[in-house]
């Protein structure tokens, strides 16, 4: 089966005045047909790859290939070949791919990035594996409990923490690089443990809690006042609300 190759289609014809047929010697009987060659993949034209021409005598029907054109015939062809316009469909494949890329680029540019994602990235980068009682007492207490109950193969020493209180809201972030190794059904226990501790902290009394637990790469457990998810596709954007409504950042 031929998957790709080249094909040609007739893209224009014109009469050649004052040229003489080499065979029947009639004047002005030749007609040049121009073919546009194009590359195809699965018979879908992809992109054009040059033109070729054939002259035919309307009287004796003999044809002359382009490489055998007389000087006169070639000159007339060169003068007229721009009249043979390629149809758009010779570009179909490449054009479609190009349009798709352009479309995706436009979508990517116009899809306005939520300014709060940078704030969350900053906080994620500030997480530490050794929170102290002075710098972050809540994270310190969460770590103490995790260190004592988490199995060694999940490496609790590698966990990272950050707790942040802002107005009536609290952000509690924990990173467990080996969280993926934990059965999905058991992962939410990490959330339960964090909640047990945070519910007993005076600092967090009456605060709306935005809890995010990430694995090595992405957020896997999220619990906010309005959202709860235990999934590798947990929506990080659900934590943005901690920073305030998006509109406030777009002013
Ligand atoms: Zn002829």
mmCIF file of C-alpha atoms and ligand atoms in Angstrom:
data_model
loop_
_atom_site.group_PDB
_atom_site.id
_atom_site.type_symbol
_atom_site.label_atom_id
_atom_site.label_comp_id
_atom_site.label_asym_id
_atom_site.label_seq_id
_atom_site.Cartn_x
_atom_site.Cartn_y
_atom_site.Cartn_z
ATOM 1 C CA UNK A 1 0.000 0.000 0.000
ATOM 2 C CA UNK A 2 1.269 3.417 -0.936
ATOM 3 C CA UNK A 3 1.053 5.665 2.095
ATOM 4 C CA UNK A 4 2.705 8.723 0.651
ATOM 5 C CA UNK A 5 4.062 9.940 -2.666
ATOM 6 C CA UNK A 6 3.460 12.544 -5.286
ATOM 7 C CA UNK A 7 0.597 13.164 -7.609
ATOM 8 C CA UNK A 8 -0.233 15.879 -10.076
ATOM 9 C CA UNK A 9 -3.362 17.632 -11.199
ATOM 10 C CA UNK A 10 -4.035 19.852 -14.179
ATOM 11 C CA UNK A 11 -3.970 23.459 -13.022
ATOM 12 C CA UNK A 12 -4.165 25.391 -16.252
ATOM 13 C CA UNK A 13 -4.043 25.315 -20.058
ATOM 14 C CA UNK A 14 -3.163 27.989 -22.547
ATOM 15 C CA UNK A 15 -2.746 28.257 -26.292
ATOM 16 C CA UNK A 16 0.643 29.129 -27.666
ATOM 17 C CA UNK A 17 0.452 31.599 -30.520
ATOM 18 C CA UNK A 18 3.065 31.731 -33.265
ATOM 19 C CA UNK A 19 4.760 28.474 -32.372
ATOM 20 C CA UNK A 20 5.170 25.736 -34.894
ATOM 21 C CA UNK A 21 4.464 22.048 -34.226
ATOM 22 C CA UNK A 22 7.625 20.038 -34.835
ATOM 23 C CA UNK A 23 5.651 17.141 -36.229
ATOM 24 C CA UNK A 24 2.898 18.488 -38.467
ATOM 25 C CA UNK A 25 4.475 21.931 -38.831
ATOM 26 C CA UNK A 26 1.183 23.679 -38.282
ATOM 27 C CA UNK A 27 1.371 27.173 -36.785
ATOM 28 C CA UNK A 28 -0.304 28.149 -33.551
ATOM 29 C CA UNK A 29 -1.824 24.752 -32.919
ATOM 30 C CA UNK A 30 0.034 23.988 -29.713
ATOM 31 C CA UNK A 31 -1.568 24.100 -26.330
ATOM 32 C CA UNK A 32 0.360 23.898 -23.101
ATOM 33 C CA UNK A 33 -1.149 22.094 -20.117
ATOM 34 C CA UNK A 34 0.342 22.773 -16.721
ATOM 35 C CA UNK A 35 0.249 20.227 -13.925
ATOM 36 C CA UNK A 36 0.853 21.035 -10.317
ATOM 37 C CA UNK A 37 2.667 18.290 -8.468
ATOM 38 C CA UNK A 38 1.993 17.772 -4.797
ATOM 39 C CA UNK A 39 3.009 15.413 -2.052
ATOM 40 C CA UNK A 40 0.254 13.321 -0.584
ATOM 41 C CA UNK A 41 -0.070 11.181 2.493
ATOM 42 C CA UNK A 42 -2.874 8.634 2.340
ATOM 43 C CA UNK A 43 -4.028 10.463 -0.805
ATOM 44 C CA UNK A 44 -4.571 13.641 1.168
ATOM 45 C CA UNK A 45 -2.657 16.399 -0.673
ATOM 46 C CA UNK A 46 -0.118 17.860 1.724
ATOM 47 C CA UNK A 47 1.950 20.476 -0.035
ATOM 48 C CA UNK A 48 2.888 21.478 -3.595
ATOM 49 C CA UNK A 49 6.241 20.452 -5.053
ATOM 50 C CA UNK A 50 6.628 22.142 -8.406
ATOM 51 C CA UNK A 51 4.948 22.241 -11.767
ATOM 52 C CA UNK A 52 5.415 20.393 -14.988
ATOM 53 C CA UNK A 53 4.094 21.204 -18.428
ATOM 54 C CA UNK A 54 3.217 19.293 -21.558
ATOM 55 C CA UNK A 55 2.511 20.801 -24.964
ATOM 56 C CA UNK A 56 -0.004 19.145 -27.210
ATOM 57 C CA UNK A 57 -0.702 19.921 -30.814
ATOM 58 C CA UNK A 58 -4.421 20.367 -31.302
ATOM 59 C CA UNK A 59 -3.976 19.319 -34.921
ATOM 60 C CA UNK A 60 -1.836 16.178 -34.872
ATOM 61 C CA UNK A 61 -2.313 15.407 -31.157
ATOM 62 C CA UNK A 62 1.429 14.789 -30.636
ATOM 63 C CA UNK A 63 2.710 15.821 -27.239
ATOM 64 C CA UNK A 64 6.010 17.343 -26.219
ATOM 65 C CA UNK A 65 7.317 16.991 -22.691
ATOM 66 C CA UNK A 66 8.622 20.077 -20.927
ATOM 67 C CA UNK A 67 12.251 18.939 -21.122
ATOM 68 C CA UNK A 68 11.906 18.717 -24.884
ATOM 69 C CA UNK A 69 10.329 22.139 -25.337
ATOM 70 C CA UNK A 70 11.890 24.253 -28.055
ATOM 71 C CA UNK A 71 13.440 27.532 -26.937
ATOM 72 C CA UNK A 72 10.431 29.374 -28.248
ATOM 73 C CA UNK A 73 7.957 27.049 -26.537
ATOM 74 C CA UNK A 74 9.859 27.241 -23.269
ATOM 75 C CA UNK A 75 9.951 31.013 -23.421
ATOM 76 C CA UNK A 76 6.191 31.133 -23.942
ATOM 77 C CA UNK A 77 5.686 28.691 -21.104
ATOM 78 C CA UNK A 78 7.821 30.765 -18.725
ATOM 79 C CA UNK A 79 5.882 33.901 -19.701
ATOM 80 C CA UNK A 80 2.521 32.281 -19.121
ATOM 81 C CA UNK A 81 3.011 29.746 -16.377
ATOM 82 C CA UNK A 82 2.000 32.130 -13.605
ATOM 83 C CA UNK A 83 -1.505 32.029 -15.107
ATOM 84 C CA UNK A 84 -1.726 28.435 -13.986
ATOM 85 C CA UNK A 85 -2.681 28.928 -10.380
ATOM 86 C CA UNK A 86 -2.454 26.180 -7.887
ATOM 87 C CA UNK A 87 -5.721 25.321 -6.175
ATOM 88 C CA UNK A 88 -5.715 25.744 -2.397
ATOM 89 C CA UNK A 89 -6.327 22.071 -1.852
ATOM 90 C CA UNK A 90 -2.741 21.235 -2.853
ATOM 91 C CA UNK A 91 -1.950 22.707 0.560
ATOM 92 C CA UNK A 92 -4.729 20.848 2.336
ATOM 93 C CA UNK A 93 -2.635 18.717 4.717
ATOM 94 C CA UNK A 94 0.008 21.261 5.619
ATOM 95 C CA UNK A 95 -2.585 24.016 5.687
ATOM 96 C CA UNK A 96 -4.780 22.040 8.071
ATOM 97 C CA UNK A 97 -1.870 21.314 10.395
ATOM 98 C CA UNK A 98 -0.745 24.942 10.184
ATOM 99 C CA UNK A 99 -4.245 26.184 10.966
ATOM 100 C CA UNK A 100 -4.483 23.834 13.936
ATOM 101 C CA UNK A 101 -1.155 25.053 15.306
ATOM 102 C CA UNK A 102 -2.232 28.655 14.810
ATOM 103 C CA UNK A 103 -5.546 27.952 16.523
ATOM 104 C CA UNK A 104 -3.896 26.252 19.494
ATOM 105 C CA UNK A 105 -1.440 29.149 19.807
ATOM 106 C CA UNK A 106 -4.263 31.670 19.770
ATOM 107 C CA UNK A 107 -6.185 29.705 22.394
ATOM 108 C CA UNK A 108 -3.065 29.444 24.554
ATOM 109 C CA UNK A 109 -2.374 33.165 24.290
ATOM 110 C CA UNK A 110 -5.935 34.288 24.828
ATOM 111 C CA UNK A 111 -6.634 31.883 27.678
ATOM 112 C CA UNK A 112 -5.763 34.338 30.358
ATOM 113 C CA UNK A 113 -3.515 32.862 32.997
ATOM 114 C CA UNK A 114 -4.980 33.108 36.448
ATOM 115 C CA UNK A 115 -2.653 35.514 38.299
ATOM 116 C CA UNK A 116 -3.208 33.513 41.472
ATOM 117 C CA UNK A 117 -1.403 30.491 40.009
ATOM 118 C CA UNK A 118 1.888 32.374 40.481
ATOM 119 C CA UNK A 119 1.057 33.030 44.127
ATOM 120 C CA UNK A 120 0.412 29.328 44.665
ATOM 121 C CA UNK A 121 3.626 28.425 42.817
ATOM 122 C CA UNK A 122 5.525 30.788 45.096
ATOM 123 C CA UNK A 123 4.040 29.153 48.165
ATOM 124 C CA UNK A 124 4.729 25.665 46.803
ATOM 125 C CA UNK A 125 8.349 26.687 46.275
ATOM 126 C CA UNK A 126 8.594 27.965 49.832
ATOM 127 C CA UNK A 127 7.647 24.592 51.335
ATOM 128 C CA UNK A 128 10.234 23.097 53.637
ATOM 129 C CA UNK A 129 10.982 19.630 54.941
ATOM 130 C CA UNK A 130 11.946 21.048 58.344
ATOM 131 C CA UNK A 131 9.320 23.516 59.630
ATOM 132 C CA UNK A 132 10.068 24.798 63.120
ATOM 133 C CA UNK A 133 7.734 25.571 66.010
ATOM 134 C CA UNK A 134 8.725 29.241 65.700
ATOM 135 C CA UNK A 135 8.426 29.675 61.939
ATOM 136 C CA UNK A 136 5.372 27.520 61.256
ATOM 137 C CA UNK A 137 3.929 25.788 64.316
ATOM 138 C CA UNK A 138 1.035 24.142 62.463
ATOM 139 C CA UNK A 139 3.294 22.547 59.839
ATOM 140 C CA UNK A 140 5.623 21.529 62.654
ATOM 141 C CA UNK A 141 2.804 19.657 64.407
ATOM 142 C CA UNK A 142 1.589 18.022 61.199
ATOM 143 C CA UNK A 143 5.133 16.862 60.514
ATOM 144 C CA UNK A 144 5.533 15.442 64.028
ATOM 145 C CA UNK A 145 2.467 13.289 63.558
ATOM 146 C CA UNK A 146 3.358 12.188 60.024
ATOM 147 C CA UNK A 147 6.889 11.311 61.123
ATOM 148 C CA UNK A 148 5.529 9.041 63.817
ATOM 149 C CA UNK A 149 2.838 7.216 61.848
ATOM 150 C CA UNK A 150 3.873 7.148 58.178
ATOM 151 C CA UNK A 151 5.586 3.982 56.973
ATOM 152 C CA UNK A 152 9.279 4.338 56.180
ATOM 153 C CA UNK A 153 8.881 3.323 52.555
ATOM 154 C CA UNK A 154 6.898 6.515 51.964
ATOM 155 C CA UNK A 155 9.898 8.502 53.285
ATOM 156 C CA UNK A 156 8.270 10.988 55.689
ATOM 157 C CA UNK A 157 11.666 12.749 55.913
ATOM 158 C CA UNK A 158 11.149 13.941 52.348
ATOM 159 C CA UNK A 159 7.759 15.510 53.079
ATOM 160 C CA UNK A 160 7.554 19.279 52.686
ATOM 161 C CA UNK A 161 5.213 21.637 54.479
ATOM 162 C CA UNK A 162 3.830 25.125 54.477
ATOM 163 C CA UNK A 163 0.950 26.710 56.378
ATOM 164 C CA UNK A 164 -0.202 30.225 55.756
ATOM 165 C CA UNK A 165 -2.954 32.214 57.429
ATOM 166 C CA UNK A 166 -4.399 35.203 55.648
ATOM 167 C CA UNK A 167 -7.496 36.969 57.011
ATOM 168 C CA UNK A 168 -10.236 34.395 57.512
ATOM 169 C CA UNK A 169 -8.499 31.752 55.412
ATOM 170 C CA UNK A 170 -5.735 29.237 55.937
ATOM 171 C CA UNK A 171 -3.650 27.440 53.327
ATOM 172 C CA UNK A 172 -2.139 24.125 54.388
ATOM 173 C CA UNK A 173 0.215 22.500 51.904
ATOM 174 C CA UNK A 174 1.949 19.168 52.272
ATOM 175 C CA UNK A 175 4.104 17.478 49.654
ATOM 176 C CA UNK A 176 4.619 13.725 49.818
ATOM 177 C CA UNK A 177 6.926 12.775 46.957
ATOM 178 C CA UNK A 178 5.979 9.088 47.217
ATOM 179 C CA UNK A 179 2.241 9.610 47.589
ATOM 180 C CA UNK A 180 1.675 7.774 44.317
ATOM 181 C CA UNK A 181 2.896 4.588 46.003
ATOM 182 C CA UNK A 182 0.037 4.770 48.472
ATOM 183 C CA UNK A 183 -3.203 3.054 47.421
ATOM 184 C CA UNK A 184 -5.625 5.675 46.178
ATOM 185 C CA UNK A 185 -8.244 4.647 48.747
ATOM 186 C CA UNK A 186 -5.729 5.193 51.547
ATOM 187 C CA UNK A 187 -4.409 8.522 50.328
ATOM 188 C CA UNK A 188 -7.317 10.470 51.770
ATOM 189 C CA UNK A 189 -6.130 9.394 55.238
ATOM 190 C CA UNK A 190 -3.423 12.011 54.817
ATOM 191 C CA UNK A 191 -6.184 14.615 54.558
ATOM 192 C CA UNK A 192 -7.900 13.192 57.646
ATOM 193 C CA UNK A 193 -4.677 13.463 59.660
ATOM 194 C CA UNK A 194 -4.100 17.050 58.555
ATOM 195 C CA UNK A 195 -7.678 17.900 59.498
ATOM 196 C CA UNK A 196 -7.418 16.271 62.930
ATOM 197 C CA UNK A 197 -4.448 18.484 63.706
ATOM 198 C CA UNK A 198 -5.689 21.695 62.121
ATOM 199 C CA UNK A 199 -9.124 21.406 63.758
ATOM 200 C CA UNK A 200 -7.434 21.524 67.151
ATOM 201 C CA UNK A 201 -5.296 24.604 66.497
ATOM 202 C CA UNK A 202 -6.435 27.836 68.118
ATOM 203 C CA UNK A 203 -4.774 29.783 65.289
ATOM 204 C CA UNK A 204 -7.095 28.083 62.822
ATOM 205 C CA UNK A 205 -10.364 28.336 64.738
ATOM 206 C CA UNK A 206 -13.127 29.504 62.415
ATOM 207 C CA UNK A 207 -10.786 29.775 59.419
ATOM 208 C CA UNK A 208 -11.747 28.467 55.999
ATOM 209 C CA UNK A 209 -9.184 25.796 55.257
ATOM 210 C CA UNK A 210 -7.608 25.198 51.873
ATOM 211 C CA UNK A 211 -5.672 21.959 52.121
ATOM 212 C CA UNK A 212 -3.518 20.673 49.286
ATOM 213 C CA UNK A 213 -1.468 17.490 49.355
ATOM 214 C CA UNK A 214 0.771 16.908 46.386
ATOM 215 C CA UNK A 215 2.798 13.992 45.135
ATOM 216 C CA UNK A 216 6.142 14.403 43.411
ATOM 217 C CA UNK A 217 4.652 16.228 40.452
ATOM 218 C CA UNK A 218 1.082 17.275 40.959
ATOM 219 C CA UNK A 219 -1.557 18.016 43.548
ATOM 220 C CA UNK A 220 -3.388 14.787 44.399
ATOM 221 C CA UNK A 221 -5.571 15.621 47.389
ATOM 222 C CA UNK A 222 -7.433 18.858 47.750
ATOM 223 C CA UNK A 223 -9.986 19.935 50.298
ATOM 224 C CA UNK A 224 -11.476 23.406 50.435
ATOM 225 C CA UNK A 225 -14.777 24.682 51.825
ATOM 226 C CA UNK A 226 -16.359 23.934 48.447
ATOM 227 C CA UNK A 227 -14.283 21.179 46.849
ATOM 228 C CA UNK A 228 -12.831 17.830 47.779
ATOM 229 C CA UNK A 229 -10.886 15.572 45.476
ATOM 230 C CA UNK A 230 -8.661 12.529 45.748
ATOM 231 C CA UNK A 231 -7.299 12.234 42.253
ATOM 232 C CA UNK A 232 -4.175 12.772 40.216
ATOM 233 C CA UNK A 233 -6.297 15.257 38.351
ATOM 234 C CA UNK A 234 -7.218 17.301 41.413
ATOM 235 C CA UNK A 235 -7.753 20.870 40.271
ATOM 236 C CA UNK A 236 -5.014 23.049 41.737
ATOM 237 C CA UNK A 237 -7.094 26.057 40.724
ATOM 238 C CA UNK A 238 -9.515 25.147 43.517
ATOM 239 C CA UNK A 239 -6.849 26.376 45.958
ATOM 240 C CA UNK A 240 -6.642 29.793 44.259
ATOM 241 C CA UNK A 241 -9.669 31.002 46.197
ATOM 242 C CA UNK A 242 -7.441 31.160 49.280
ATOM 243 C CA UNK A 243 -5.773 34.224 47.758
ATOM 244 C CA UNK A 244 -9.095 35.900 47.044
ATOM 245 C CA UNK A 245 -11.381 36.304 44.044
ATOM 246 C CA UNK A 246 -9.678 36.322 40.657
ATOM 247 C CA UNK A 247 -11.224 39.691 39.758
ATOM 248 C CA UNK A 248 -9.207 41.405 42.483
ATOM 249 C CA UNK A 249 -5.969 40.406 40.770
ATOM 250 C CA UNK A 250 -6.995 41.573 37.334
ATOM 251 C CA UNK A 251 -7.526 45.210 38.279
HETATM 252 ZN ZN1 LIG B 1 1.075 19.012 -34.768
#
